[in-house]
Amino acid sequence: MSAEITRVARAFRRGLPTYGRDARAQARIAAYLAALIRAHAVPRPARVLEFGCGTGFLTRHLLDDLHPGQFWVNDLLPETADLLAPRLRAHPGAAFFLPGPIQSIDLPARLDLIASASTVQWFDDPAREVARLCRQLAPGGLLALSGFGPDQFHELQALGSTAAAPGYVAPGEWAGILPKEMTLLHVEDRHMRLAFPDAPAVLRHLRSTGVNAGAGQIWSKGRLSRFETSYRDRFARLGALPVTYHPVFVLARRTA
Ligand SMILES: C[S@@+](CC[C@H](N)C(=O)[O-])C[C@H]1O[C@@H](n2cnc3c(N)ncnc32)[C@H](O)[C@@H]1O
């Protein structure tokens, strides 16, 4: 595993016990992506892959809404299999857990749907990995992803934080990233703002949702206090500190 993937795994492992409770933005993103998938996917698809499942925000929707025949579900962290085990056992079709970085997994072929919420931003080369994934789709198969755009955590970026993921992709860039056999059906971005009482609460939120893999900073008392002051000066609204999420939703169909 590369040093980068090891760092991402460490951050998500640390946040795993609290992710289900604190990742409010990701829960809403997964629910919205699921609604888009319902609008575009065939009912009861035979073969479905989800990667970067985490605690299963999107997984639940895929199983309950689509009832796939065969379902492969992946996450970098092998222990997420335990969280999903009751759901996967109850699934009347066949369900398989594929642990590890999706980049190094032998992917199933002839898929009707590849879905993933809030994970592609961790790819260092989204175009390369998306092209590899799309090759596993059957003709007519659907790719349905959410990643994050360049405004993700823009307050933190402006304050010099390095808590960014490597692969933020703007909505307008997706057409150029998709391989030529894919037809773009839908691309949409949203801005979602969460509010926190102070800077330590912001940092706790990043940590408890595992999204701070890019941040290697040590927070001395003085540094934290300067961070709080700048955050308040530039961004406070009604006394609270906002954190902006910038999800980007992409649906594309394999047409060749
Ligand atoms: C922000 S969470 C999203 C989890 C879930 N999809 C959701 O919507 O809540 C990102 C997940 O992607 C996983 N992940 C990160 N890089 C990955 C990779 N290269 N391959 C597979 N999973 C990865 C992390 O372990 C984490 O569980």
Short mmCIF file of C-alpha atoms in Angstrom, two decimals, residues 8-253:
data_model
loop_
_atom_site.label_atom_id
_atom_site.label_comp_id
_atom_site.label_asym_id
_atom_site.label_seq_id
_atom_site.Cartn_x
_atom_site.Cartn_y
_atom_site.Cartn_z
CA VAL A 8 -6.12 7.66 4.42
CA ALA A 9 -6.74 4.27 6.05
CA ARG A 10 -5.38 5.54 9.39
CA ALA A 11 -7.65 8.60 9.35
CA PHE A 12 -10.80 6.62 8.47
CA ARG A 13 -9.97 3.88 10.97
CA ARG A 14 -9.73 6.50 13.72
CA GLY A 15 -13.05 8.03 12.67
CA LEU A 16 -14.92 4.77 12.12
CA PRO A 17 -16.57 4.49 15.59
CA THR A 18 -18.00 8.03 15.29
CA TYR A 19 -18.54 8.27 11.50
CA GLY A 20 -22.13 6.95 11.57
CA ARG A 21 -23.10 9.61 14.15
CA ASP A 22 -21.07 12.61 12.96
CA ALA A 23 -20.89 12.33 9.15
CA ARG A 24 -24.17 14.21 8.65
CA ALA A 25 -23.13 15.70 5.32
CA GLN A 26 -22.05 12.32 3.92
CA ALA A 27 -25.35 10.73 5.06
CA ARG A 28 -27.33 13.36 3.13
CA ILE A 29 -25.02 13.00 0.11
CA ALA A 30 -25.51 9.22 0.03
CA ALA A 31 -29.30 9.61 0.28
CA TYR A 32 -29.32 12.10 -2.60
CA LEU A 33 -27.04 9.92 -4.76
CA ALA A 34 -29.39 6.99 -4.05
CA ALA A 35 -32.33 9.06 -5.33
CA LEU A 36 -30.42 9.82 -8.54
CA ILE A 37 -29.58 6.13 -8.93
CA ARG A 38 -33.24 5.17 -8.48
CA ALA A 39 -34.10 7.55 -11.33
CA HIS A 40 -31.54 6.08 -13.75
CA ALA A 41 -30.83 2.43 -12.85
CA VAL A 42 -32.69 -0.58 -14.16
CA PRO A 43 -34.80 -2.26 -11.46
CA ARG A 44 -33.25 -5.38 -9.91
CA PRO A 45 -29.85 -5.08 -11.62
CA ALA A 46 -28.06 -8.43 -11.86
CA ARG A 47 -24.52 -7.29 -10.95
CA VAL A 48 -23.66 -4.28 -8.78
CA LEU A 49 -20.39 -3.01 -7.26
CA GLU A 50 -20.05 -0.35 -4.58
CA PHE A 51 -16.59 0.87 -3.54
CA GLY A 52 -15.62 2.90 -0.47
CA CYS A 53 -18.73 1.74 1.43
CA GLY A 54 -17.56 2.96 4.87
CA THR A 55 -20.31 2.33 7.43
CA GLY A 56 -22.85 1.71 4.68
CA PHE A 57 -24.76 4.98 4.16
CA LEU A 58 -25.12 4.22 0.43
CA THR A 59 -25.02 0.42 0.80
CA ARG A 60 -28.35 0.41 2.64
CA HIS A 61 -30.03 2.32 -0.16
CA LEU A 62 -28.53 0.13 -2.88
CA LEU A 63 -29.72 -3.07 -1.19
CA ASP A 64 -33.16 -1.80 -0.16
CA ASP A 65 -33.98 0.14 -3.34
CA LEU A 66 -32.48 -2.02 -6.07
CA HIS A 67 -32.40 -5.62 -4.73
CA PRO A 68 -29.34 -6.51 -6.83
CA GLY A 69 -28.83 -10.14 -7.82
CA GLN A 70 -25.09 -10.17 -7.09
CA PHE A 71 -23.60 -7.41 -4.97
CA TRP A 72 -19.87 -6.72 -4.48
CA VAL A 73 -19.04 -4.17 -1.81
CA ASN A 74 -15.59 -2.77 -1.11
CA ASP A 75 -13.78 -0.60 1.39
CA LEU A 76 -10.17 0.14 2.10
CA LEU A 77 -10.80 -0.87 5.72
CA PRO A 78 -11.44 -4.64 6.07
CA GLU A 79 -13.24 -4.06 9.41
CA THR A 80 -16.15 -2.31 7.66
CA ALA A 81 -17.17 -5.84 6.58
CA ASP A 82 -18.21 -6.50 10.21
CA LEU A 83 -20.46 -3.42 10.22
CA LEU A 84 -22.19 -4.55 7.03
CA ALA A 85 -22.28 -8.28 7.79
CA PRO A 86 -25.90 -8.42 9.11
CA ARG A 87 -27.16 -6.56 6.02
CA LEU A 88 -25.13 -8.65 3.62
CA ARG A 89 -26.24 -11.89 5.32
CA ALA A 90 -29.89 -10.83 5.05
CA HIS A 91 -29.53 -10.01 1.36
CA PRO A 92 -31.44 -12.63 -0.63
CA GLY A 93 -28.98 -12.41 -3.56
CA ALA A 94 -25.26 -13.17 -3.36
CA ALA A 95 -23.14 -10.57 -1.54
CA PHE A 96 -19.35 -10.39 -1.43
CA PHE A 97 -17.05 -8.08 0.52
CA LEU A 98 -13.83 -7.02 -1.25
CA PRO A 99 -11.36 -5.48 1.25
CA GLY A 100 -8.53 -3.10 0.31
CA PRO A 101 -7.86 -0.18 -2.02
CA ILE A 102 -10.19 -0.51 -5.00
CA GLN A 103 -7.23 0.40 -7.26
CA SER A 104 -5.58 -2.96 -6.54
CA ILE A 105 -8.64 -5.20 -6.55
CA ASP A 106 -9.48 -7.63 -9.33
CA LEU A 107 -12.84 -6.23 -10.31
CA PRO A 108 -15.90 -8.26 -11.31
CA ALA A 109 -16.89 -7.80 -14.98
CA ARG A 110 -20.15 -7.10 -16.84
CA LEU A 111 -21.50 -4.90 -14.07
CA ASP A 112 -24.89 -3.19 -14.40
CA LEU A 113 -24.03 -0.55 -11.83
CA ILE A 114 -20.89 0.81 -10.17
CA ALA A 115 -21.76 3.19 -7.34
CA SER A 116 -19.76 5.09 -4.76
CA ALA A 117 -20.42 7.98 -2.40
CA SER A 118 -17.79 10.40 -1.05
CA THR A 119 -14.75 8.27 -1.98
CA VAL A 120 -13.38 9.17 -5.46
CA GLN A 121 -11.72 12.29 -4.03
CA TRP A 122 -9.15 9.98 -2.43
CA PHE A 123 -7.91 8.77 -5.84
CA ASP A 124 -4.64 10.46 -6.77
CA ASP A 125 -5.53 9.97 -10.47
CA PRO A 126 -9.35 9.94 -10.73
CA ALA A 127 -9.32 9.73 -14.57
CA ARG A 128 -7.16 6.60 -14.61
CA GLU A 129 -9.18 4.80 -11.92
CA VAL A 130 -12.56 5.83 -13.31
CA ALA A 131 -11.51 4.53 -16.76
CA ARG A 132 -10.51 1.19 -15.21
CA LEU A 133 -13.85 0.96 -13.39
CA CYS A 134 -15.85 1.84 -16.51
CA ARG A 135 -14.22 -1.02 -18.44
CA GLN A 136 -15.99 -3.40 -16.02
CA LEU A 137 -19.45 -2.10 -16.93
CA ALA A 138 -21.71 -4.05 -19.27
CA PRO A 139 -23.03 -2.10 -22.26
CA GLY A 140 -25.82 0.07 -20.86
CA GLY A 141 -24.29 -0.17 -17.38
CA LEU A 142 -24.45 2.85 -15.07
CA LEU A 143 -21.66 4.65 -13.20
CA ALA A 144 -23.03 6.69 -10.28
CA LEU A 145 -20.57 8.60 -8.11
CA SER A 146 -20.34 11.44 -5.71
CA GLY A 147 -17.02 13.13 -5.09
CA PHE A 148 -16.15 16.63 -3.92
CA GLY A 149 -15.45 19.81 -5.83
CA PRO A 150 -12.87 22.55 -5.31
CA ASP A 151 -14.99 24.45 -2.74
CA GLN A 152 -14.77 21.51 -0.35
CA PHE A 153 -13.82 22.90 3.10
CA HIS A 154 -13.07 26.25 1.42
CA GLU A 155 -12.88 28.00 4.81
CA LEU A 156 -10.16 25.60 5.93
CA GLN A 157 -8.35 25.88 2.60
CA ALA A 158 -8.36 29.68 2.92
CA LEU A 159 -6.87 29.40 6.41
CA GLY A 160 -4.00 27.28 5.10
CA SER A 161 -5.22 23.87 6.29
CA THR A 162 -3.78 20.86 4.49
CA ALA A 163 -6.80 18.67 5.32
CA ALA A 164 -7.65 18.36 1.62
CA ALA A 165 -8.08 15.13 -0.33
CA PRO A 166 -5.94 14.86 -3.49
CA GLY A 167 -8.73 14.50 -6.07
CA TYR A 168 -11.27 17.33 -5.90
CA VAL A 169 -12.99 17.52 -9.30
CA ALA A 170 -15.17 20.45 -10.41
CA PRO A 171 -18.51 19.59 -12.04
CA GLY A 172 -17.33 20.91 -15.42
CA GLU A 173 -14.27 18.64 -15.37
CA TRP A 174 -16.20 15.37 -15.27
CA ALA A 175 -16.99 15.28 -19.00
CA GLY A 176 -13.23 15.28 -19.71
CA ILE A 177 -12.49 12.63 -17.06
CA LEU A 178 -14.97 10.02 -18.26
CA PRO A 179 -13.64 7.65 -20.92
CA LYS A 180 -15.14 7.97 -24.40
CA GLU A 181 -17.37 4.89 -24.09
CA MET A 182 -19.34 6.70 -21.36
CA THR A 183 -22.22 9.13 -21.95
CA LEU A 184 -22.69 11.70 -19.21
CA LEU A 185 -26.30 11.65 -17.98
CA HIS A 186 -26.20 13.98 -15.01
CA VAL A 187 -23.70 16.18 -13.25
CA GLU A 188 -24.66 18.42 -10.36
CA ASP A 189 -22.98 20.08 -7.43
CA ARG A 190 -24.31 21.33 -4.13
CA HIS A 191 -22.96 23.42 -1.30
CA MET A 192 -23.81 22.13 2.16
CA ARG A 193 -22.82 24.11 5.22
CA LEU A 194 -22.45 22.68 8.73
CA ALA A 195 -22.01 25.06 11.68
CA PHE A 196 -19.83 24.57 14.77
CA PRO A 197 -19.54 26.60 17.99
CA ASP A 198 -15.74 26.97 17.88
CA ALA A 199 -12.51 25.84 16.20
CA PRO A 200 -11.92 22.79 18.44
CA ALA A 201 -15.41 21.57 17.45
CA VAL A 202 -14.48 21.97 13.75
CA LEU A 203 -11.30 19.96 14.25
CA ARG A 204 -13.16 17.30 16.27
CA HIS A 205 -15.67 17.01 13.41
CA LEU A 206 -12.90 16.47 10.84
CA ARG A 207 -11.29 13.87 13.04
CA SER A 208 -14.49 12.02 13.99
CA THR A 209 -15.47 11.67 10.32
CA GLY A 210 -11.98 10.63 9.17
CA VAL A 211 -11.70 13.34 6.52
CA ASN A 212 -8.50 14.91 7.83
CA ALA A 213 -6.09 12.38 6.28
CA GLY A 214 -4.25 15.21 4.51
CA ALA A 215 -3.63 17.14 7.72
CA GLY A 216 -0.44 16.41 9.58
CA GLN A 217 -0.47 19.52 11.78
CA ILE A 218 0.35 19.69 15.46
CA TRP A 219 -2.12 21.97 17.24
CA SER A 220 -0.28 23.95 19.94
CA LYS A 221 -2.41 26.22 22.14
CA GLY A 222 -1.12 29.34 20.37
CA ARG A 223 -1.71 27.91 16.92
CA LEU A 224 -5.26 26.87 17.80
CA SER A 225 -6.02 30.31 19.19
CA ARG A 226 -4.69 32.06 16.04
CA PHE A 227 -6.71 29.65 13.89
CA GLU A 228 -9.88 30.39 15.89
CA THR A 229 -9.35 34.16 15.58
CA SER A 230 -8.77 34.06 11.80
CA TYR A 231 -11.70 31.67 11.30
CA ARG A 232 -14.01 34.00 13.24
CA ASP A 233 -12.74 37.15 11.52
CA ARG A 234 -13.27 35.77 8.04
CA PHE A 235 -16.15 33.32 8.22
CA ALA A 236 -18.22 33.42 11.46
CA ARG A 237 -21.96 33.64 10.94
CA LEU A 238 -24.18 34.44 13.91
CA GLY A 239 -21.32 33.39 16.17
CA ALA A 240 -20.87 29.95 14.58
CA LEU A 241 -18.04 28.65 12.39
CA PRO A 242 -19.22 27.20 9.07
CA VAL A 243 -17.66 24.23 7.28
CA THR A 244 -18.69 23.94 3.63
CA TYR A 245 -19.04 20.59 1.88
CA HIS A 246 -19.07 20.71 -1.94
CA PRO A 247 -20.44 17.38 -3.20
CA VAL A 248 -20.46 16.71 -6.95
CA PHE A 249 -22.79 14.03 -8.30
CA VAL A 250 -22.03 12.25 -11.60
CA LEU A 251 -24.06 9.67 -13.48
CA ALA A 252 -22.92 8.22 -16.78
CA ARG A 253 -23.94 5.27 -18.93
#
